[in-house]
């Protein structure tokens, strides 16, 4: 369908792997691909605007509105688009931004793309979370850059040894955060302090995880050290 739109709205990307003579002809280029990258969301959104009586877009990170208008509502007559923004529900006195530049062992926490998969850095991050889990009385929510960094191992790399200073595979670090913590025993320590839950990649599994999380919070209650999830 994307190929039927204007060439200004999309780009065709082609990646061809070099031939590998040791493989059969049919499997000589298994990693080659052809993709159509659509760059103009207004093309698809136009049908929604033309068929619906009213459209409401809600979100927490939709500003600046002008960028959104240019991307989705380019053909909408002036005055038809109304915007509204509301303040945060958490009062300022309940928010305390704190930046940790170093971990408990004194190592710098530098999570650049090239270094964030180093096991020593993952261990330092884990020790910091362990200290926070032992200090914060109730629950913690931890965000990582991607599912890949949280769970997915890079191509055919063995799991790093618990005390290895670094692990490389084909010139690339193995980026498997939780597996590293499981291998070192840190994940078990975290789970002993607070019941751990991981966001599933499949949307169909999310309700089950949220239900278990809510049940754990209700069972452990709040206000006590070591509680929460």
mmCIF file with all atom_site columns, C-alpha atoms in Angstrom:
data_model
loop_
_atom_site.group_PDB
_atom_site.id
_atom_site.type_symbol
_atom_site.label_atom_id
_atom_site.label_alt_id
_atom_site.label_comp_id
_atom_site.label_asym_id
_atom_site.label_entity_id
_atom_site.label_seq_id
_atom_site.pdbx_PDB_ins_code
_atom_site.Cartn_x
_atom_site.Cartn_y
_atom_site.Cartn_z
_atom_site.occupancy
_atom_site.B_iso_or_equiv
_atom_site.pdbx_formal_charge
_atom_site.auth_seq_id
_atom_site.auth_comp_id
_atom_site.auth_asym_id
_atom_site.auth_atom_id
_atom_site.pdbx_PDB_model_num
ATOM 1   C CA . UNK A 1 1   ? 0.000   0.000   0.000  1.00 0.00 ? 1   UNK A CA 1
ATOM 2   C CA . UNK A 1 2   ? 2.845   2.391   0.816  1.00 0.00 ? 2   UNK A CA 1
ATOM 3   C CA . UNK A 1 3   ? 4.191   2.065   -2.729 1.00 0.00 ? 3   UNK A CA 1
ATOM 4   C CA . UNK A 1 4   ? 0.917   3.453   -4.124 1.00 0.00 ? 4   UNK A CA 1
ATOM 5   C CA . UNK A 1 5   ? 1.392   6.893   -2.524 1.00 0.00 ? 5   UNK A CA 1
ATOM 6   C CA . UNK A 1 6   ? 3.452   9.826   -3.730 1.00 0.00 ? 6   UNK A CA 1
ATOM 7   C CA . UNK A 1 7   ? 7.188   9.307   -3.803 1.00 0.00 ? 7   UNK A CA 1
ATOM 8   C CA . UNK A 1 8   ? 7.505   12.361  -1.538 1.00 0.00 ? 8   UNK A CA 1
ATOM 9   C CA . UNK A 1 9   ? 5.764   10.443  1.259  1.00 0.00 ? 9   UNK A CA 1
ATOM 10  C CA . UNK A 1 10  ? 8.091   7.460   1.507  1.00 0.00 ? 10  UNK A CA 1
ATOM 11  C CA . UNK A 1 11  ? 11.533  6.034   0.910  1.00 0.00 ? 11  UNK A CA 1
ATOM 12  C CA . UNK A 1 12  ? 12.535  2.565   -0.218 1.00 0.00 ? 12  UNK A CA 1
ATOM 13  C CA . UNK A 1 13  ? 15.413  1.025   1.717  1.00 0.00 ? 13  UNK A CA 1
ATOM 14  C CA . UNK A 1 14  ? 17.372  -1.914  0.337  1.00 0.00 ? 14  UNK A CA 1
ATOM 15  C CA . UNK A 1 15  ? 20.088  -3.811  2.170  1.00 0.00 ? 15  UNK A CA 1
ATOM 16  C CA . UNK A 1 16  ? 21.963  -6.620  0.412  1.00 0.00 ? 16  UNK A CA 1
ATOM 17  C CA . UNK A 1 17  ? 24.299  -8.898  2.339  1.00 0.00 ? 17  UNK A CA 1
ATOM 18  C CA . UNK A 1 18  ? 27.473  -10.046 0.554  1.00 0.00 ? 18  UNK A CA 1
ATOM 19  C CA . UNK A 1 19  ? 27.367  -13.521 -0.929 1.00 0.00 ? 19  UNK A CA 1
ATOM 20  C CA . UNK A 1 20  ? 28.544  -16.293 1.387  1.00 0.00 ? 20  UNK A CA 1
ATOM 21  C CA . UNK A 1 21  ? 29.950  -19.097 -0.771 1.00 0.00 ? 21  UNK A CA 1
ATOM 22  C CA . UNK A 1 22  ? 29.867  -21.714 1.991  1.00 0.00 ? 22  UNK A CA 1
ATOM 23  C CA . UNK A 1 23  ? 26.070  -21.521 2.227  1.00 0.00 ? 23  UNK A CA 1
ATOM 24  C CA . UNK A 1 24  ? 23.541  -22.985 -0.218 1.00 0.00 ? 24  UNK A CA 1
ATOM 25  C CA . UNK A 1 25  ? 22.379  -20.497 -2.891 1.00 0.00 ? 25  UNK A CA 1
ATOM 26  C CA . UNK A 1 26  ? 18.915  -20.147 -1.363 1.00 0.00 ? 26  UNK A CA 1
ATOM 27  C CA . UNK A 1 27  ? 20.401  -19.158 2.002  1.00 0.00 ? 27  UNK A CA 1
ATOM 28  C CA . UNK A 1 28  ? 23.416  -17.192 0.830  1.00 0.00 ? 28  UNK A CA 1
ATOM 29  C CA . UNK A 1 29  ? 21.864  -13.812 1.721  1.00 0.00 ? 29  UNK A CA 1
ATOM 30  C CA . UNK A 1 30  ? 19.523  -14.469 4.688  1.00 0.00 ? 30  UNK A CA 1
ATOM 31  C CA . UNK A 1 31  ? 19.914  -10.974 6.140  1.00 0.00 ? 31  UNK A CA 1
ATOM 32  C CA . UNK A 1 32  ? 19.076  -8.990  3.006  1.00 0.00 ? 32  UNK A CA 1
ATOM 33  C CA . UNK A 1 33  ? 15.869  -6.974  3.123  1.00 0.00 ? 33  UNK A CA 1
ATOM 34  C CA . UNK A 1 34  ? 13.647  -4.480  1.310  1.00 0.00 ? 34  UNK A CA 1
ATOM 35  C CA . UNK A 1 35  ? 11.596  -1.993  3.331  1.00 0.00 ? 35  UNK A CA 1
ATOM 36  C CA . UNK A 1 36  ? 9.261   0.890   2.604  1.00 0.00 ? 36  UNK A CA 1
ATOM 37  C CA . UNK A 1 37  ? 9.610   3.674   5.158  1.00 0.00 ? 37  UNK A CA 1
ATOM 38  C CA . UNK A 1 38  ? 6.553   5.936   5.188  1.00 0.00 ? 38  UNK A CA 1
ATOM 39  C CA . UNK A 1 39  ? 7.381   9.510   6.201  1.00 0.00 ? 39  UNK A CA 1
ATOM 40  C CA . UNK A 1 40  ? 4.026   11.267  5.981  1.00 0.00 ? 40  UNK A CA 1
ATOM 41  C CA . UNK A 1 41  ? 1.442   10.159  8.580  1.00 0.00 ? 41  UNK A CA 1
ATOM 42  C CA . UNK A 1 42  ? -1.064  12.712  7.236  1.00 0.00 ? 42  UNK A CA 1
ATOM 43  C CA . UNK A 1 43  ? -1.622  10.499  4.194  1.00 0.00 ? 43  UNK A CA 1
ATOM 44  C CA . UNK A 1 44  ? -3.171  7.773   6.339  1.00 0.00 ? 44  UNK A CA 1
ATOM 45  C CA . UNK A 1 45  ? -4.769  10.133  8.852  1.00 0.00 ? 45  UNK A CA 1
ATOM 46  C CA . UNK A 1 46  ? -6.685  11.989  6.147  1.00 0.00 ? 46  UNK A CA 1
ATOM 47  C CA . UNK A 1 47  ? -9.205  9.161   5.771  1.00 0.00 ? 47  UNK A CA 1
ATOM 48  C CA . UNK A 1 48  ? -9.923  9.272   9.514  1.00 0.00 ? 48  UNK A CA 1
ATOM 49  C CA . UNK A 1 49  ? -10.593 13.017  9.363  1.00 0.00 ? 49  UNK A CA 1
ATOM 50  C CA . UNK A 1 50  ? -12.874 12.703  6.352  1.00 0.00 ? 50  UNK A CA 1
ATOM 51  C CA . UNK A 1 51  ? -15.012 9.850   7.713  1.00 0.00 ? 51  UNK A CA 1
ATOM 52  C CA . UNK A 1 52  ? -15.249 10.653  11.441 1.00 0.00 ? 52  UNK A CA 1
ATOM 53  C CA . UNK A 1 53  ? -17.608 13.237  12.929 1.00 0.00 ? 53  UNK A CA 1
ATOM 54  C CA . UNK A 1 54  ? -14.980 14.215  15.500 1.00 0.00 ? 54  UNK A CA 1
ATOM 55  C CA . UNK A 1 55  ? -11.463 13.066  16.345 1.00 0.00 ? 55  UNK A CA 1
ATOM 56  C CA . UNK A 1 56  ? -9.908  13.358  19.808 1.00 0.00 ? 56  UNK A CA 1
ATOM 57  C CA . UNK A 1 57  ? -6.172  12.858  20.297 1.00 0.00 ? 57  UNK A CA 1
ATOM 58  C CA . UNK A 1 58  ? -5.024  12.454  23.891 1.00 0.00 ? 58  UNK A CA 1
ATOM 59  C CA . UNK A 1 59  ? -1.504  11.982  25.142 1.00 0.00 ? 59  UNK A CA 1
ATOM 60  C CA . UNK A 1 60  ? 1.103   13.033  27.648 1.00 0.00 ? 60  UNK A CA 1
ATOM 61  C CA . UNK A 1 61  ? 3.815   14.163  25.225 1.00 0.00 ? 61  UNK A CA 1
ATOM 62  C CA . UNK A 1 62  ? 1.999   15.866  22.342 1.00 0.00 ? 62  UNK A CA 1
ATOM 63  C CA . UNK A 1 63  ? 3.573   19.303  22.527 1.00 0.00 ? 63  UNK A CA 1
ATOM 64  C CA . UNK A 1 64  ? 4.618   21.308  20.604 1.00 0.00 ? 64  UNK A CA 1
ATOM 65  C CA . UNK A 1 65  ? 1.169   21.337  19.015 1.00 0.00 ? 65  UNK A CA 1
ATOM 66  C CA . UNK A 1 66  ? 2.369   23.126  15.908 1.00 0.00 ? 66  UNK A CA 1
ATOM 67  C CA . UNK A 1 67  ? 4.525   20.145  14.924 1.00 0.00 ? 67  UNK A CA 1
ATOM 68  C CA . UNK A 1 68  ? 1.557   17.841  15.407 1.00 0.00 ? 68  UNK A CA 1
ATOM 69  C CA . UNK A 1 69  ? -0.659  20.105  13.320 1.00 0.00 ? 69  UNK A CA 1
ATOM 70  C CA . UNK A 1 70  ? 1.839   20.140  10.468 1.00 0.00 ? 70  UNK A CA 1
ATOM 71  C CA . UNK A 1 71  ? 2.202   16.367  10.537 1.00 0.00 ? 71  UNK A CA 1
ATOM 72  C CA . UNK A 1 72  ? -1.452  15.292  10.803 1.00 0.00 ? 72  UNK A CA 1
ATOM 73  C CA . UNK A 1 73  ? -3.761  18.213  10.040 1.00 0.00 ? 73  UNK A CA 1
ATOM 74  C CA . UNK A 1 74  ? -2.158  19.897  7.043  1.00 0.00 ? 74  UNK A CA 1
ATOM 75  C CA . UNK A 1 75  ? -5.436  20.141  5.082  1.00 0.00 ? 75  UNK A CA 1
ATOM 76  C CA . UNK A 1 76  ? -7.728  20.956  7.993  1.00 0.00 ? 76  UNK A CA 1
ATOM 77  C CA . UNK A 1 77  ? -9.459  24.374  7.643  1.00 0.00 ? 77  UNK A CA 1
ATOM 78  C CA . UNK A 1 78  ? -8.423  27.029  10.197 1.00 0.00 ? 78  UNK A CA 1
ATOM 79  C CA . UNK A 1 79  ? -10.536 26.989  13.327 1.00 0.00 ? 79  UNK A CA 1
ATOM 80  C CA . UNK A 1 80  ? -11.422 23.286  13.088 1.00 0.00 ? 80  UNK A CA 1
ATOM 81  C CA . UNK A 1 81  ? -8.544  22.200  15.356 1.00 0.00 ? 81  UNK A CA 1
ATOM 82  C CA . UNK A 1 82  ? -8.817  22.929  19.065 1.00 0.00 ? 82  UNK A CA 1
ATOM 83  C CA . UNK A 1 83  ? -6.031  22.212  21.561 1.00 0.00 ? 83  UNK A CA 1
ATOM 84  C CA . UNK A 1 84  ? -5.930  22.078  25.351 1.00 0.00 ? 84  UNK A CA 1
ATOM 85  C CA . UNK A 1 85  ? -3.117  21.458  27.823 1.00 0.00 ? 85  UNK A CA 1
ATOM 86  C CA . UNK A 1 86  ? -3.433  20.685  31.535 1.00 0.00 ? 86  UNK A CA 1
ATOM 87  C CA . UNK A 1 87  ? -0.940  20.830  34.360 1.00 0.00 ? 87  UNK A CA 1
ATOM 88  C CA . UNK A 1 88  ? 0.682   17.811  35.932 1.00 0.00 ? 88  UNK A CA 1
ATOM 89  C CA . UNK A 1 89  ? -1.356  16.082  38.625 1.00 0.00 ? 89  UNK A CA 1
ATOM 90  C CA . UNK A 1 90  ? 1.720   15.611  40.872 1.00 0.00 ? 90  UNK A CA 1
ATOM 91  C CA . UNK A 1 91  ? 2.443   18.761  42.929 1.00 0.00 ? 91  UNK A CA 1
ATOM 92  C CA . UNK A 1 92  ? 5.982   20.213  42.631 1.00 0.00 ? 92  UNK A CA 1
ATOM 93  C CA . UNK A 1 93  ? 6.827   19.458  46.274 1.00 0.00 ? 93  UNK A CA 1
ATOM 94  C CA . UNK A 1 94  ? 6.373   15.759  45.487 1.00 0.00 ? 94  UNK A CA 1
ATOM 95  C CA . UNK A 1 95  ? 8.966   15.763  42.694 1.00 0.00 ? 95  UNK A CA 1
ATOM 96  C CA . UNK A 1 96  ? 12.725  15.572  43.390 1.00 0.00 ? 96  UNK A CA 1
ATOM 97  C CA . UNK A 1 97  ? 14.942  15.091  40.304 1.00 0.00 ? 97  UNK A CA 1
ATOM 98  C CA . UNK A 1 98  ? 18.249  13.460  41.284 1.00 0.00 ? 98  UNK A CA 1
ATOM 99  C CA . UNK A 1 99  ? 21.060  12.566  38.871 1.00 0.00 ? 99  UNK A CA 1
ATOM 100 C CA . UNK A 1 100 ? 23.554  9.799   39.645 1.00 0.00 ? 100 UNK A CA 1
ATOM 101 C CA . UNK A 1 101 ? 26.764  10.288  37.681 1.00 0.00 ? 101 UNK A CA 1
ATOM 102 C CA . UNK A 1 102 ? 28.544  7.426   39.443 1.00 0.00 ? 102 UNK A CA 1
ATOM 103 C CA . UNK A 1 103 ? 27.495  4.123   40.939 1.00 0.00 ? 103 UNK A CA 1
ATOM 104 C CA . UNK A 1 104 ? 28.045  2.802   44.487 1.00 0.00 ? 104 UNK A CA 1
ATOM 105 C CA . UNK A 1 105 ? 31.541  1.553   43.536 1.00 0.00 ? 105 UNK A CA 1
ATOM 106 C CA . UNK A 1 106 ? 32.540  4.925   42.136 1.00 0.00 ? 106 UNK A CA 1
ATOM 107 C CA . UNK A 1 107 ? 32.453  3.971   38.461 1.00 0.00 ? 107 UNK A CA 1
ATOM 108 C CA . UNK A 1 108 ? 30.969  6.554   36.059 1.00 0.00 ? 108 UNK A CA 1
ATOM 109 C CA . UNK A 1 109 ? 27.503  5.744   34.735 1.00 0.00 ? 109 UNK A CA 1
ATOM 110 C CA . UNK A 1 110 ? 28.030  6.459   31.034 1.00 0.00 ? 110 UNK A CA 1
ATOM 111 C CA . UNK A 1 111 ? 25.311  4.769   28.985 1.00 0.00 ? 111 UNK A CA 1
ATOM 112 C CA . UNK A 1 112 ? 26.434  5.634   25.481 1.00 0.00 ? 112 UNK A CA 1
ATOM 113 C CA . UNK A 1 113 ? 25.457  3.158   22.779 1.00 0.00 ? 113 UNK A CA 1
ATOM 114 C CA . UNK A 1 114 ? 28.983  1.798   22.561 1.00 0.00 ? 114 UNK A CA 1
ATOM 115 C CA . UNK A 1 115 ? 29.521  1.262   26.289 1.00 0.00 ? 115 UNK A CA 1
ATOM 116 C CA . UNK A 1 116 ? 26.128  0.517   27.816 1.00 0.00 ? 116 UNK A CA 1
ATOM 117 C CA . UNK A 1 117 ? 26.479  -3.229  27.173 1.00 0.00 ? 117 UNK A CA 1
ATOM 118 C CA . UNK A 1 118 ? 29.703  -3.550  29.208 1.00 0.00 ? 118 UNK A CA 1
ATOM 119 C CA . UNK A 1 119 ? 29.042  -6.042  32.049 1.00 0.00 ? 119 UNK A CA 1
ATOM 120 C CA . UNK A 1 120 ? 30.949  -3.846  34.540 1.00 0.00 ? 120 UNK A CA 1
ATOM 121 C CA . UNK A 1 121 ? 28.570  -0.964  33.778 1.00 0.00 ? 121 UNK A CA 1
ATOM 122 C CA . UNK A 1 122 ? 25.514  -3.213  34.044 1.00 0.00 ? 122 UNK A CA 1
ATOM 123 C CA . UNK A 1 123 ? 26.789  -4.439  37.419 1.00 0.00 ? 123 UNK A CA 1
ATOM 124 C CA . UNK A 1 124 ? 27.251  -0.863  38.622 1.00 0.00 ? 124 UNK A CA 1
ATOM 125 C CA . UNK A 1 125 ? 23.704  -0.002  37.580 1.00 0.00 ? 125 UNK A CA 1
ATOM 126 C CA . UNK A 1 126 ? 22.389  -3.101  39.316 1.00 0.00 ? 126 UNK A CA 1
ATOM 127 C CA . UNK A 1 127 ? 24.154  -2.212  42.562 1.00 0.00 ? 127 UNK A CA 1
ATOM 128 C CA . UNK A 1 128 ? 22.648  1.283   42.410 1.00 0.00 ? 128 UNK A CA 1
ATOM 129 C CA . UNK A 1 129 ? 19.143  -0.145  41.945 1.00 0.00 ? 129 UNK A CA 1
ATOM 130 C CA . UNK A 1 130 ? 19.770  -2.554  44.799 1.00 0.00 ? 130 UNK A CA 1
ATOM 131 C CA . UNK A 1 131 ? 20.702  0.345   47.087 1.00 0.00 ? 131 UNK A CA 1
ATOM 132 C CA . UNK A 1 132 ? 17.609  2.295   46.020 1.00 0.00 ? 132 UNK A CA 1
ATOM 133 C CA . UNK A 1 133 ? 15.368  -0.742  46.536 1.00 0.00 ? 133 UNK A CA 1
ATOM 134 C CA . UNK A 1 134 ? 16.685  -1.115  50.075 1.00 0.00 ? 134 UNK A CA 1
ATOM 135 C CA . UNK A 1 135 ? 16.065  2.592   50.796 1.00 0.00 ? 135 UNK A CA 1
ATOM 136 C CA . UNK A 1 136 ? 12.743  3.369   49.098 1.00 0.00 ? 136 UNK A CA 1
ATOM 137 C CA . UNK A 1 137 ? 9.944   2.066   51.367 1.00 0.00 ? 137 UNK A CA 1
ATOM 138 C CA . UNK A 1 138 ? 7.442   1.123   48.693 1.00 0.00 ? 138 UNK A CA 1
ATOM 139 C CA . UNK A 1 139 ? 7.631   0.549   44.939 1.00 0.00 ? 139 UNK A CA 1
ATOM 140 C CA . UNK A 1 140 ? 10.044  1.501   42.164 1.00 0.00 ? 140 UNK A CA 1
ATOM 141 C CA . UNK A 1 141 ? 9.499   1.924   38.428 1.00 0.00 ? 141 UNK A CA 1
ATOM 142 C CA . UNK A 1 142 ? 12.627  1.510   36.286 1.00 0.00 ? 142 UNK A CA 1
ATOM 143 C CA . UNK A 1 143 ? 12.842  2.487   32.613 1.00 0.00 ? 143 UNK A CA 1
ATOM 144 C CA . UNK A 1 144 ? 15.552  1.271   30.229 1.00 0.00 ? 144 UNK A CA 1
ATOM 145 C CA . UNK A 1 145 ? 16.207  2.505   26.660 1.00 0.00 ? 145 UNK A CA 1
ATOM 146 C CA . UNK A 1 146 ? 14.627  -0.462  24.894 1.00 0.00 ? 146 UNK A CA 1
ATOM 147 C CA . UNK A 1 147 ? 13.418  -4.050  25.142 1.00 0.00 ? 147 UNK A CA 1
ATOM 148 C CA . UNK A 1 148 ? 16.637  -5.077  23.401 1.00 0.00 ? 148 UNK A CA 1
ATOM 149 C CA . UNK A 1 149 ? 18.805  -3.608  26.141 1.00 0.00 ? 149 UNK A CA 1
ATOM 150 C CA . UNK A 1 150 ? 16.601  -5.075  28.865 1.00 0.00 ? 150 UNK A CA 1
ATOM 151 C CA . UNK A 1 151 ? 16.268  -8.610  27.548 1.00 0.00 ? 151 UNK A CA 1
ATOM 152 C CA . UNK A 1 152 ? 17.561  -9.445  24.084 1.00 0.00 ? 152 UNK A CA 1
ATOM 153 C CA . UNK A 1 153 ? 21.013  -10.952 23.611 1.00 0.00 ? 153 UNK A CA 1
ATOM 154 C CA . UNK A 1 154 ? 22.982  -9.820  20.586 1.00 0.00 ? 154 UNK A CA 1
ATOM 155 C CA . UNK A 1 155 ? 23.839  -12.328 17.855 1.00 0.00 ? 155 UNK A CA 1
ATOM 156 C CA . UNK A 1 156 ? 25.095  -15.661 19.204 1.00 0.00 ? 156 UNK A CA 1
ATOM 157 C CA . UNK A 1 157 ? 27.047  -14.316 22.194 1.00 0.00 ? 157 UNK A CA 1
ATOM 158 C CA . UNK A 1 158 ? 27.614  -16.538 25.231 1.00 0.00 ? 158 UNK A CA 1
ATOM 159 C CA . UNK A 1 159 ? 26.328  -15.278 28.559 1.00 0.00 ? 159 UNK A CA 1
ATOM 160 C CA . UNK A 1 160 ? 29.139  -13.317 30.290 1.00 0.00 ? 160 UNK A CA 1
ATOM 161 C CA . UNK A 1 161 ? 30.713  -14.797 33.388 1.00 0.00 ? 161 UNK A CA 1
ATOM 162 C CA . UNK A 1 162 ? 29.628  -13.126 36.645 1.00 0.00 ? 162 UNK A CA 1
ATOM 163 C CA . UNK A 1 163 ? 33.009  -11.428 37.248 1.00 0.00 ? 163 UNK A CA 1
ATOM 164 C CA . UNK A 1 164 ? 34.051  -10.797 33.649 1.00 0.00 ? 164 UNK A CA 1
ATOM 165 C CA . UNK A 1 165 ? 35.248  -7.252  33.027 1.00 0.00 ? 165 UNK A CA 1
ATOM 166 C CA . UNK A 1 166 ? 33.783  -7.198  29.520 1.00 0.00 ? 166 UNK A CA 1
ATOM 167 C CA . UNK A 1 167 ? 32.300  -9.520  26.933 1.00 0.00 ? 167 UNK A CA 1
ATOM 168 C CA . UNK A 1 168 ? 32.490  -8.973  23.206 1.00 0.00 ? 168 UNK A CA 1
ATOM 169 C CA . UNK A 1 169 ? 31.087  -10.885 20.269 1.00 0.00 ? 169 UNK A CA 1
ATOM 170 C CA . UNK A 1 170 ? 31.962  -9.943  16.743 1.00 0.00 ? 170 UNK A CA 1
ATOM 171 C CA . UNK A 1 171 ? 33.085  -6.525  17.982 1.00 0.00 ? 171 UNK A CA 1
ATOM 172 C CA . UNK A 1 172 ? 29.765  -5.859  19.747 1.00 0.00 ? 172 UNK A CA 1
ATOM 173 C CA . UNK A 1 173 ? 28.941  -5.998  23.431 1.00 0.00 ? 173 UNK A CA 1
ATOM 174 C CA . UNK A 1 174 ? 26.292  -8.415  24.600 1.00 0.00 ? 174 UNK A CA 1
ATOM 175 C CA . UNK A 1 175 ? 23.429  -6.227  25.761 1.00 0.00 ? 175 UNK A CA 1
ATOM 176 C CA . UNK A 1 176 ? 21.289  -8.396  28.005 1.00 0.00 ? 176 UNK A CA 1
ATOM 177 C CA . UNK A 1 177 ? 20.731  -6.525  31.230 1.00 0.00 ? 177 UNK A CA 1
ATOM 178 C CA . UNK A 1 178 ? 18.428  -8.851  33.158 1.00 0.00 ? 178 UNK A CA 1
ATOM 179 C CA . UNK A 1 179 ? 20.342  -11.983 32.139 1.00 0.00 ? 179 UNK A CA 1
ATOM 180 C CA . UNK A 1 180 ? 23.525  -10.410 33.473 1.00 0.00 ? 180 UNK A CA 1
ATOM 181 C CA . UNK A 1 181 ? 21.866  -9.665  36.799 1.00 0.00 ? 181 UNK A CA 1
ATOM 182 C CA . UNK A 1 182 ? 20.455  -13.183 36.952 1.00 0.00 ? 182 UNK A CA 1
ATOM 183 C CA . UNK A 1 183 ? 23.929  -14.626 36.354 1.00 0.00 ? 183 UNK A CA 1
ATOM 184 C CA . UNK A 1 184 ? 25.513  -12.528 39.099 1.00 0.00 ? 184 UNK A CA 1
ATOM 185 C CA . UNK A 1 185 ? 22.715  -13.140 41.602 1.00 0.00 ? 185 UNK A CA 1
ATOM 186 C CA . UNK A 1 186 ? 21.742  -9.475  41.735 1.00 0.00 ? 186 UNK A CA 1
ATOM 187 C CA . UNK A 1 187 ? 18.285  -10.113 40.257 1.00 0.00 ? 187 UNK A CA 1
ATOM 188 C CA . UNK A 1 188 ? 17.495  -12.511 43.118 1.00 0.00 ? 188 UNK A CA 1
ATOM 189 C CA . UNK A 1 189 ? 18.592  -9.863  45.627 1.00 0.00 ? 189 UNK A CA 1
ATOM 190 C CA . UNK A 1 190 ? 16.304  -7.299  43.986 1.00 0.00 ? 190 UNK A CA 1
ATOM 191 C CA . UNK A 1 191 ? 13.407  -9.743  44.010 1.00 0.00 ? 191 UNK A CA 1
ATOM 192 C CA . UNK A 1 192 ? 13.987  -10.455 47.687 1.00 0.00 ? 192 UNK A CA 1
ATOM 193 C CA . UNK A 1 193 ? 13.617  -6.752  48.504 1.00 0.00 ? 193 UNK A CA 1
ATOM 194 C CA . UNK A 1 194 ? 10.740  -6.038  46.128 1.00 0.00 ? 194 UNK A CA 1
ATOM 195 C CA . UNK A 1 195 ? 8.748   -8.350  43.902 1.00 0.00 ? 195 UNK A CA 1
ATOM 196 C CA . UNK A 1 196 ? 10.016  -7.731  40.358 1.00 0.00 ? 196 UNK A CA 1
ATOM 197 C CA . UNK A 1 197 ? 7.831   -7.436  37.267 1.00 0.00 ? 197 UNK A CA 1
ATOM 198 C CA . UNK A 1 198 ? 8.922   -6.943  33.663 1.00 0.00 ? 198 UNK A CA 1
ATOM 199 C CA . UNK A 1 199 ? 6.784   -5.324  30.998 1.00 0.00 ? 199 UNK A CA 1
ATOM 200 C CA . UNK A 1 200 ? 5.945   -7.946  28.338 1.00 0.00 ? 200 UNK A CA 1
ATOM 201 C CA . UNK A 1 201 ? 6.544   -7.245  24.682 1.00 0.00 ? 201 UNK A CA 1
ATOM 202 C CA . UNK A 1 202 ? 3.179   -8.750  23.704 1.00 0.00 ? 202 UNK A CA 1
ATOM 203 C CA . UNK A 1 203 ? 0.201   -6.488  24.470 1.00 0.00 ? 203 UNK A CA 1
ATOM 204 C CA . UNK A 1 204 ? -1.939  -9.555  25.146 1.00 0.00 ? 204 UNK A CA 1
ATOM 205 C CA . UNK A 1 205 ? 0.258   -10.417 28.157 1.00 0.00 ? 205 UNK A CA 1
ATOM 206 C CA . UNK A 1 206 ? 0.134   -6.955  29.737 1.00 0.00 ? 206 UNK A CA 1
ATOM 207 C CA . UNK A 1 207 ? -3.159  -7.371  31.626 1.00 0.00 ? 207 UNK A CA 1
ATOM 208 C CA . UNK A 1 208 ? -1.887  -10.483 33.391 1.00 0.00 ? 208 UNK A CA 1
ATOM 209 C CA . UNK A 1 209 ? 1.295   -8.728  34.546 1.00 0.00 ? 209 UNK A CA 1
ATOM 210 C CA . UNK A 1 210 ? -0.630  -5.660  35.737 1.00 0.00 ? 210 UNK A CA 1
ATOM 211 C CA . UNK A 1 211 ? -3.085  -7.860  37.648 1.00 0.00 ? 211 UNK A CA 1
ATOM 212 C CA . UNK A 1 212 ? -0.240  -9.671  39.407 1.00 0.00 ? 212 UNK A CA 1
ATOM 213 C CA . UNK A 1 213 ? 1.418   -6.335  40.170 1.00 0.00 ? 213 UNK A CA 1
ATOM 214 C CA . UNK A 1 214 ? -1.796  -4.907  41.678 1.00 0.00 ? 214 UNK A CA 1
ATOM 215 C CA . UNK A 1 215 ? -2.307  -8.055  43.748 1.00 0.00 ? 215 UNK A CA 1
ATOM 216 C CA . UNK A 1 216 ? 1.265   -7.830  45.093 1.00 0.00 ? 216 UNK A CA 1
ATOM 217 C CA . UNK A 1 217 ? 0.841   -4.173  46.049 1.00 0.00 ? 217 UNK A CA 1
ATOM 218 C CA . UNK A 1 218 ? -2.436  -4.943  47.829 1.00 0.00 ? 218 UNK A CA 1
ATOM 219 C CA . UNK A 1 219 ? -0.914  -7.911  49.661 1.00 0.00 ? 219 UNK A CA 1
ATOM 220 C CA . UNK A 1 220 ? 2.279   -6.199  50.817 1.00 0.00 ? 220 UNK A CA 1
ATOM 221 C CA . UNK A 1 221 ? 0.690   -2.844  51.504 1.00 0.00 ? 221 UNK A CA 1
ATOM 222 C CA . UNK A 1 222 ? 2.648   0.383   51.873 1.00 0.00 ? 222 UNK A CA 1
ATOM 223 C CA . UNK A 1 223 ? 4.681   2.205   54.448 1.00 0.00 ? 223 UNK A CA 1
ATOM 224 C CA . UNK A 1 224 ? 7.063   -0.610  55.353 1.00 0.00 ? 224 UNK A CA 1
ATOM 225 C CA . UNK A 1 225 ? 10.662  -1.159  54.341 1.00 0.00 ? 225 UNK A CA 1
ATOM 226 C CA . UNK A 1 226 ? 11.168  -3.960  51.872 1.00 0.00 ? 226 UNK A CA 1
ATOM 227 C CA . UNK A 1 227 ? 7.613   -3.793  50.622 1.00 0.00 ? 227 UNK A CA 1
ATOM 228 C CA . UNK A 1 228 ? 6.267   -2.797  47.252 1.00 0.00 ? 228 UNK A CA 1
ATOM 229 C CA . UNK A 1 229 ? 7.125   -4.015  43.810 1.00 0.00 ? 229 UNK A CA 1
#
